[in-house]
Coordinates of C-alpha atoms and ligand atoms in Angstrom, one line a residue:
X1 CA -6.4 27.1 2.7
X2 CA -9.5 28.5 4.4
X3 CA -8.2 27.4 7.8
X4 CA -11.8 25.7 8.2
X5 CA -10.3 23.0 5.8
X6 CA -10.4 19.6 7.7
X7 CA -7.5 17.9 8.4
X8 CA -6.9 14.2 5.7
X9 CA -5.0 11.2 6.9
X10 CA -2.8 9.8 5.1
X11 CA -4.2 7.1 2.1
X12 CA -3.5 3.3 3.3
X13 CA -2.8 2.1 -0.4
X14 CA -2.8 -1.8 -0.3
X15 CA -0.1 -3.4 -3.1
X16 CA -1.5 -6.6 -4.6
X17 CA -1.1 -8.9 -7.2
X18 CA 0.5 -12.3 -8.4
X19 CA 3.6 -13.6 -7.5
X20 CA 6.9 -11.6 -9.0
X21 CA 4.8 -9.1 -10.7
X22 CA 7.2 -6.7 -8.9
X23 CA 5.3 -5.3 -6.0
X24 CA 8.1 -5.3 -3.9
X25 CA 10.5 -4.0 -6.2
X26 CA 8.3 -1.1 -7.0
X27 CA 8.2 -0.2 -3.6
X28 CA 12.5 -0.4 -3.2
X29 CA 12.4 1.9 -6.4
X30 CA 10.3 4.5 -4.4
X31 CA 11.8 4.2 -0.9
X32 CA 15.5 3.5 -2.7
X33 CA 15.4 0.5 -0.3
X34 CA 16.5 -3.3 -1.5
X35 CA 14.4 -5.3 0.6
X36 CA 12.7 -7.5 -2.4
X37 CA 16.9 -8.6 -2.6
X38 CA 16.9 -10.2 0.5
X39 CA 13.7 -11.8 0.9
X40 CA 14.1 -15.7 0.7
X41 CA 13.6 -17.0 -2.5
X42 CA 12.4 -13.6 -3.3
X43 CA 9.3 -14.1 -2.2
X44 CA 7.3 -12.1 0.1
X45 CA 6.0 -13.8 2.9
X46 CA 4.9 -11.2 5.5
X47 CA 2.9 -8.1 4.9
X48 CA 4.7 -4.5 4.8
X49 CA 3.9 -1.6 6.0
X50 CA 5.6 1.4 5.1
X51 CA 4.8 5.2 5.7
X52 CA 6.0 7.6 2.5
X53 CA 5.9 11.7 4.2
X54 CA 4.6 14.0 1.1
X55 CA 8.2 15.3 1.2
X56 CA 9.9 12.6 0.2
X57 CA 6.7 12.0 -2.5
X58 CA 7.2 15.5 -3.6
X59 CA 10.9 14.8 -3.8
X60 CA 10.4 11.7 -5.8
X61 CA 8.2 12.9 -8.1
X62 CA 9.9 16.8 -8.6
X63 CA 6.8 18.3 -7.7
X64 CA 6.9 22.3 -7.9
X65 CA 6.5 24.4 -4.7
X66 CA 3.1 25.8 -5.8
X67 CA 1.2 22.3 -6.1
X68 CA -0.3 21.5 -2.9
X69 CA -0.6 17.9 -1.9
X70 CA -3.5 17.8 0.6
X71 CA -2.5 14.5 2.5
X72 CA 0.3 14.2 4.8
X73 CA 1.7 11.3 3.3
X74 CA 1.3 7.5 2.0
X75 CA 0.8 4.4 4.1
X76 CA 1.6 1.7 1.9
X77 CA 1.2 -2.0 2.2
X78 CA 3.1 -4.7 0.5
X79 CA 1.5 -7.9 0.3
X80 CA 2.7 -11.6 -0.6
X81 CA 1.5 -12.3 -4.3
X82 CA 1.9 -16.6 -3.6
X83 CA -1.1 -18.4 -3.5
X84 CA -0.9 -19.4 0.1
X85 CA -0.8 -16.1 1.4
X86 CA -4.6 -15.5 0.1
X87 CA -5.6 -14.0 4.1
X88 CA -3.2 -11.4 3.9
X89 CA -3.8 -9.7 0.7
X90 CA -7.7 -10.3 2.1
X91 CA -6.8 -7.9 5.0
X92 CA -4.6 -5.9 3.0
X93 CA -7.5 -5.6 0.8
X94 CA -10.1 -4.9 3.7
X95 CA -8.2 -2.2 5.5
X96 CA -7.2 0.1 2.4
X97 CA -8.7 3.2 0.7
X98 CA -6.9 2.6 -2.4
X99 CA -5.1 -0.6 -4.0
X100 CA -2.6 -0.3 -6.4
X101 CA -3.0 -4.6 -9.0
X102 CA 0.9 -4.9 -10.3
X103 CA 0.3 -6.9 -13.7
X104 CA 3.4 -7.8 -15.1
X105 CA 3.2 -6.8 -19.0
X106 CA 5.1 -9.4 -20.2
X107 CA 2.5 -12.1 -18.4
X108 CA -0.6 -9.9 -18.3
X109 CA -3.2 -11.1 -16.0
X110 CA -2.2 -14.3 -13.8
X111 CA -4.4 -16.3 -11.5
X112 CA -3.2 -14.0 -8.3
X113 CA -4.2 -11.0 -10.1
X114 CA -7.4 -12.2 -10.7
X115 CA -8.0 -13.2 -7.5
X116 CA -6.8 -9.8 -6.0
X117 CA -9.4 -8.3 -8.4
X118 CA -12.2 -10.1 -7.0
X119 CA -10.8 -9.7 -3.2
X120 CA -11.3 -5.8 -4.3
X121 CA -14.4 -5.6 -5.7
X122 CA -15.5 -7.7 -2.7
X123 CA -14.4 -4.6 -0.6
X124 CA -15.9 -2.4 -2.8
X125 CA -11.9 -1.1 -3.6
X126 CA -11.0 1.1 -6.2
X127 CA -7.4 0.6 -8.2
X128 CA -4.9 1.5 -9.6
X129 CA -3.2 -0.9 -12.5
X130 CA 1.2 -0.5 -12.9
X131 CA 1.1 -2.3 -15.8
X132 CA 5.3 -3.1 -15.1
X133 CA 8.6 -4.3 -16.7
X134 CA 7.9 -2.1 -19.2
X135 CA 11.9 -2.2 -19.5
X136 CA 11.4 -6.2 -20.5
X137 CA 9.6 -5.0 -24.1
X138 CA 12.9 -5.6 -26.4
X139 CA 15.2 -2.9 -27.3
X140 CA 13.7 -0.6 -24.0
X141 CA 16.5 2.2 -23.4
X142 CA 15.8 3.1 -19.7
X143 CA 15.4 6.6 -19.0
X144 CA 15.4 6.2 -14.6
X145 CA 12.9 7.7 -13.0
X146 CA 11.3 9.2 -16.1
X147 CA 7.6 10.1 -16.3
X148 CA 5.8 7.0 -18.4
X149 CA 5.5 9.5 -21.5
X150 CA 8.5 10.8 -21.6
X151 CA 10.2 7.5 -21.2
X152 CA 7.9 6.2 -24.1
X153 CA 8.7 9.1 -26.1
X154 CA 12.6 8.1 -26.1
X155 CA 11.6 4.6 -27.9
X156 CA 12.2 3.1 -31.0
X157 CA 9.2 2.6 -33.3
X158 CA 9.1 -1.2 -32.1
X159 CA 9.5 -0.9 -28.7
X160 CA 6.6 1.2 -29.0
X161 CA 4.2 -0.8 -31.1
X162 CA 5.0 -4.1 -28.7
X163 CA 4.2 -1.1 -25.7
X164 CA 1.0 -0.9 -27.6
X165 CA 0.1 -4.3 -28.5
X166 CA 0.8 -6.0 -24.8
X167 CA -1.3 -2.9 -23.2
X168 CA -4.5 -3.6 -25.8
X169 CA -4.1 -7.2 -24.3
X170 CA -3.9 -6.2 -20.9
X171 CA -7.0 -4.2 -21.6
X172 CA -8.9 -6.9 -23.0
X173 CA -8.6 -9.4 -20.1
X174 CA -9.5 -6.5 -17.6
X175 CA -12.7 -6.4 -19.5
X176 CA -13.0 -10.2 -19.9
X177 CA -12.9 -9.9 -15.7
X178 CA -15.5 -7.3 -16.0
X179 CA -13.3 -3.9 -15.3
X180 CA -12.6 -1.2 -17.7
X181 CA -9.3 0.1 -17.9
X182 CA -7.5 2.9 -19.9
X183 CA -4.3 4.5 -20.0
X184 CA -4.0 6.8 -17.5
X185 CA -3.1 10.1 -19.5
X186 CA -5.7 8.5 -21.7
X187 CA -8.3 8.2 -19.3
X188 CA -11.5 10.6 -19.7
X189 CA -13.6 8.8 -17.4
X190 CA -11.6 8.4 -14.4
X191 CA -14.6 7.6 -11.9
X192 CA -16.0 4.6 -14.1
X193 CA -12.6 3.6 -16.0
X194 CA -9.8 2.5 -14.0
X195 CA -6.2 3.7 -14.6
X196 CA -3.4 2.1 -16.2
X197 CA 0.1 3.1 -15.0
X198 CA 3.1 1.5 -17.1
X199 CA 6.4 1.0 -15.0
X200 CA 9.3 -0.1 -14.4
X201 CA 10.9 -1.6 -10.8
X202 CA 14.4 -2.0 -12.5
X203 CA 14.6 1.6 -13.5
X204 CA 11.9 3.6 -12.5
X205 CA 10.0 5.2 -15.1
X206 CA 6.4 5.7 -14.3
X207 CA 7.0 6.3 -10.7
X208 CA 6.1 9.6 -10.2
X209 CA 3.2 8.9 -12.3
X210 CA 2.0 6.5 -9.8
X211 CA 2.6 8.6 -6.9
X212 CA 1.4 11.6 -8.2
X213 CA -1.6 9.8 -9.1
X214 CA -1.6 8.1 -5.7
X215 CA -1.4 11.2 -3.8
X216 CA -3.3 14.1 -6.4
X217 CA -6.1 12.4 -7.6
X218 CA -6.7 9.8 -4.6
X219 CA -8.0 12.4 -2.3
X220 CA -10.0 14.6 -4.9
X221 CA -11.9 11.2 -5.3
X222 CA -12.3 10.0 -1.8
X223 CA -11.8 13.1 0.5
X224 CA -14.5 12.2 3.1
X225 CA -13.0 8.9 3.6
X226 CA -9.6 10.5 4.1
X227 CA -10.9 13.6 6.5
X228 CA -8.8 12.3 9.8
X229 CA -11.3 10.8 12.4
X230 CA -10.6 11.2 16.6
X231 CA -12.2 7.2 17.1
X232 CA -9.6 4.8 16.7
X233 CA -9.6 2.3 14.0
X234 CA -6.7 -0.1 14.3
X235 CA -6.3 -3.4 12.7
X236 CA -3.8 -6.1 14.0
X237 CA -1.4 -7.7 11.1
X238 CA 0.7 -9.7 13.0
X239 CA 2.7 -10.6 15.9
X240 CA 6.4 -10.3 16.5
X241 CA 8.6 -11.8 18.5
X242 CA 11.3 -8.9 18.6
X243 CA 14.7 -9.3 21.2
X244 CA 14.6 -7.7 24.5
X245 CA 11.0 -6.5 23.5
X246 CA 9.2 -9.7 24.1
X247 CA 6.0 -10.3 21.5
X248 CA 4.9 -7.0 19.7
X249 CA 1.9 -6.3 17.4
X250 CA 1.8 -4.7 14.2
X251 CA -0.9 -2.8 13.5
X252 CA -2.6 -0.4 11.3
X253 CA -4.1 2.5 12.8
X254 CA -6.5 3.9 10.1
X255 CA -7.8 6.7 12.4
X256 CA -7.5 8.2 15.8
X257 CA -4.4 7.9 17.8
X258 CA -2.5 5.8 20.4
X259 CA -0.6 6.9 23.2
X260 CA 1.9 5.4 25.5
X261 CA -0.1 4.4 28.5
X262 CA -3.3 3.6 26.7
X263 CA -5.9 0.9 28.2
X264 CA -5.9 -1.7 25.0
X265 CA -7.6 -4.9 24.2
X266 CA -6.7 -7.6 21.8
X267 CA -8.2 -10.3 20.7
X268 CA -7.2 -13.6 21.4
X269 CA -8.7 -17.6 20.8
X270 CA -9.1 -17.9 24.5
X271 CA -10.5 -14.8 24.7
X272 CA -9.9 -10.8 25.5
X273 CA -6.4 -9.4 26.4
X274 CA -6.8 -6.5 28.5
X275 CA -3.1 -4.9 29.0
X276 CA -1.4 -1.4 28.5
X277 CA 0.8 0.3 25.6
X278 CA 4.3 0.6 27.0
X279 CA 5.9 1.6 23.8
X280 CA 4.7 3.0 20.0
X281 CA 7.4 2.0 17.3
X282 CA 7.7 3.3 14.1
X283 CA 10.3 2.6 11.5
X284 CA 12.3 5.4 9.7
X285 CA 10.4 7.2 7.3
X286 CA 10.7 5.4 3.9
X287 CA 12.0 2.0 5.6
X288 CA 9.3 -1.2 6.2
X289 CA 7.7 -2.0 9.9
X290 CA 8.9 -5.2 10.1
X291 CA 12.5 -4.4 8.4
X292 CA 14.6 -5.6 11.9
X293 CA 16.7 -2.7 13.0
X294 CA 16.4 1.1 14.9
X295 CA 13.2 1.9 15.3
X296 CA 12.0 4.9 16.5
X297 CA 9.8 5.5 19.6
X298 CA 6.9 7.2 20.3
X299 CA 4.9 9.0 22.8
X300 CA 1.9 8.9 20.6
X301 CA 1.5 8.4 17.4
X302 CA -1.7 9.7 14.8
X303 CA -3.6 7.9 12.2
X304 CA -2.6 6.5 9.1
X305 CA 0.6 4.8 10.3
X306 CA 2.1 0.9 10.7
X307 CA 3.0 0.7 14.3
X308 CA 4.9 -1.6 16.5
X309 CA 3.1 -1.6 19.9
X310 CA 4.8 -3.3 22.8
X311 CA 3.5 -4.1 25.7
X312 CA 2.6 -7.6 27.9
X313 CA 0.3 -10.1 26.9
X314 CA 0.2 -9.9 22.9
X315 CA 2.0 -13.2 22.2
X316 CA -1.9 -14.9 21.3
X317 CA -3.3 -11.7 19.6
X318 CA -5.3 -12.8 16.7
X319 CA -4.2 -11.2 12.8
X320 CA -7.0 -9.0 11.4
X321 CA -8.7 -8.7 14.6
X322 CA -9.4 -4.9 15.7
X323 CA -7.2 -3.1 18.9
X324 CA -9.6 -1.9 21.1
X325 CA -8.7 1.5 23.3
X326 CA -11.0 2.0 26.8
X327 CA -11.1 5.4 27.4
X328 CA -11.5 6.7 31.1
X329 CA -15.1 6.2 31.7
X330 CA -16.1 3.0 29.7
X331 CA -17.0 -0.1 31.0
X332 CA -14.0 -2.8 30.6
X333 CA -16.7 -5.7 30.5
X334 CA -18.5 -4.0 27.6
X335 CA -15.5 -3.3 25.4
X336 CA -13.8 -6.2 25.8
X337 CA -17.3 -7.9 24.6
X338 CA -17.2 -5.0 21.9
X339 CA -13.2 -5.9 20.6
X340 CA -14.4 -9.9 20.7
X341 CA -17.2 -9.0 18.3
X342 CA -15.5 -7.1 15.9
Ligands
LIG1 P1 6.0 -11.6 -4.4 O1 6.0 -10.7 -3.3 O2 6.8 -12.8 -4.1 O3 4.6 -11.9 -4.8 O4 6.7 -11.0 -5.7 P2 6.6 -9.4 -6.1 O5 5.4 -9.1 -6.8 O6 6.9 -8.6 -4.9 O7 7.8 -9.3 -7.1 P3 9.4 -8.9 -6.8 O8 9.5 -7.5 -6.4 O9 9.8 -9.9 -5.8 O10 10.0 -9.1 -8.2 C1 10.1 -10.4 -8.8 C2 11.3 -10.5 -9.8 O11 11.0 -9.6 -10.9 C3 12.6 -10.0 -9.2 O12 13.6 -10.8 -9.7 C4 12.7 -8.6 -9.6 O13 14.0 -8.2 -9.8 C5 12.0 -8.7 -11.0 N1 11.4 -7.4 -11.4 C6 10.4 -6.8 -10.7 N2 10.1 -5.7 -11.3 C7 10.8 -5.6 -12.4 C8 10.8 -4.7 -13.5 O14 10.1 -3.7 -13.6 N3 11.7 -5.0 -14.5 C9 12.5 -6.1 -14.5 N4 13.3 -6.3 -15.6 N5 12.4 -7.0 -13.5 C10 11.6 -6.7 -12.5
LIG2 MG1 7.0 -9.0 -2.9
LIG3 NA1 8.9 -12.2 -5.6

């Protein structure tokens, strides 16, 4: 680098689509976790957050020494694909630079998908389609954790003309909803055509396709959105009753960062919260926020990440409201007025 290069965030990427289309299982194939195992009924019912370091991306996806990777890292969020969940994929949708619409090619597009489609273009999102369960087509020989092409390569002549048939499908009821959508390797017009990513949860090919494509071409389309900004952006998912913590908030802090011993204010219905951070939480690298178990503390943490954020007085905060941060100087009255507007 010129050493005047400016410093990118990590891409929040926002998972969407309809119920068992495999977002969650995509996600254990990357992190090597099994949380989509033990969700009840297999169904997701929370929203994830989960931070990927380039390392482990580069790791994933056998990247060679001399390709640089401008971002630090992934912030991924996994969203519930059942109907009633509609508000969370909304604020998954309204908080990320990048969304990645799992369509299951076996189903192609379901109601969920379509509405995920609209929630995006209602945010003005961009996306990325993994076109997954590849491994469903009959006669698929798995070849884990293959590039897409490769994998495809290693079919028999009918595996690959069903491959073709489902995707022209697929194709056409993106363009009955109004998008264009090619093939990825396929794809000459990647600003106005949207990407198609075949994969597979079960055994992993097309993964490093995604992520390469997730963490390479993301930023050369969106780098002024990704250049890492000082004001502090931070969205509230949820609270958390968590044991000997008392109630905690996740958040997503998009830019800026938060320190132990930071001023906050939440929003609440009765009204503004006013307290201080006692502690920042953060999962393991590669594991989900709201997986139960060691977390890791912090004295401050920096923007993108999913935090935990203890401290007293967050049992009413509001989901999707913004965290507020008074600095030394401001008035309290006016940004507390500020955090209730936003
Ligand atoms: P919700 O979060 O409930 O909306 O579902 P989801 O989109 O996260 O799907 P999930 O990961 O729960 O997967 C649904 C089912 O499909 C599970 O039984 C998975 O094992 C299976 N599945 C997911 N991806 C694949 C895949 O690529 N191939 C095969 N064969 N099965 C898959
Ligand atoms: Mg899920
Ligand atoms: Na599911």
């Amino acid at each position: 680098g010129s050493g005047d290069e400016k410093e990118l965030r990590a891409p929040i990427c926002c998972i969407l689509g309809h119920v068992d289309a495999g977002k969650t299982k995509l996600l254990d194939c990357i992190r090597r976790t099994k949380v989509q195992q033990g969700e009840a009924g297999g169904i997701t019912q929370q929203i994830g957050t989960t931070y990927l370091p380039v390392e482990n991306i580069r790791e994933r996806t056998s990247l060679k020494a001399e390709v640089t990777v401008k971002v630090p890292g992934l912030l991924v969020i996994d969203t519930p694909g059942h109907e009633s969940f509609s508000k969370m994929r909304s604020r998954g949708s309204s908080l990320c630079d990048i969304a990645v619409v799992v369509v299951d090619i076996t189903r192609g597009l379901e109601k969920q998908t379509i509405e995920s489609l609209d929630l995006l273009k209602r945010h003005n999102v961009r996306f990325i389609v993994a076109l997954n369960k590849v491994d469903r087509l009959y006669g698929w020989k798995p070849c884990h954790n293959a590039p897409i092409a490769k994998a495809l390569k290693n079919q028999s002549v009918d595996v690959q003309m069903e491959y073709r048939w489902r995707l022209t499908e697929v194709v056409t009821q993106f363009k009955e909803n109004g998008f264009n959508t090619a093939l990825y390797y396929e794809n000459k017009k990647m600003k106005h055509v949207f990407n198609i990513v075949p994969t597979s949860a079960k055994s992993c090919e097309g993964i490093p396709d995604l992520l390469l494509l997730l963490v390479r071409w993301v930023p050369e389309i969106m780098i002024e959105k990704l250049v890492y900004d000082d004001t502090v952006e931070c969205t509230v998912l949820e609270v958390n009753e968590v044991k000997d913590l008392g109630a905690t908030i996740d958040v997503v802090l998009i830019n800026g960062v938060l320190h132990q011993g930071d001023q906050v204010i939440v929003c609440t219905e009765q009204g503004p919260v006013t307290t201080v951070i006692k502690d920042l939480l953060t999962p393991h690298p590669m594991k989900e926020l709201k997986a139960k178990g060691i977390y890791k503390h912090h004295k401050e943490l920096r923007a993108a990440q999913g935090v935990k954020i203890v401290a007293r007085g967050l049992q009413h905060a509001m989901a999707g409201t913004s965290l507020v941060v008074v600095k030394a100087g401001d008035d309290l009255q006016q940004c507390e007025a500020v955090a209730m507007q936003e």
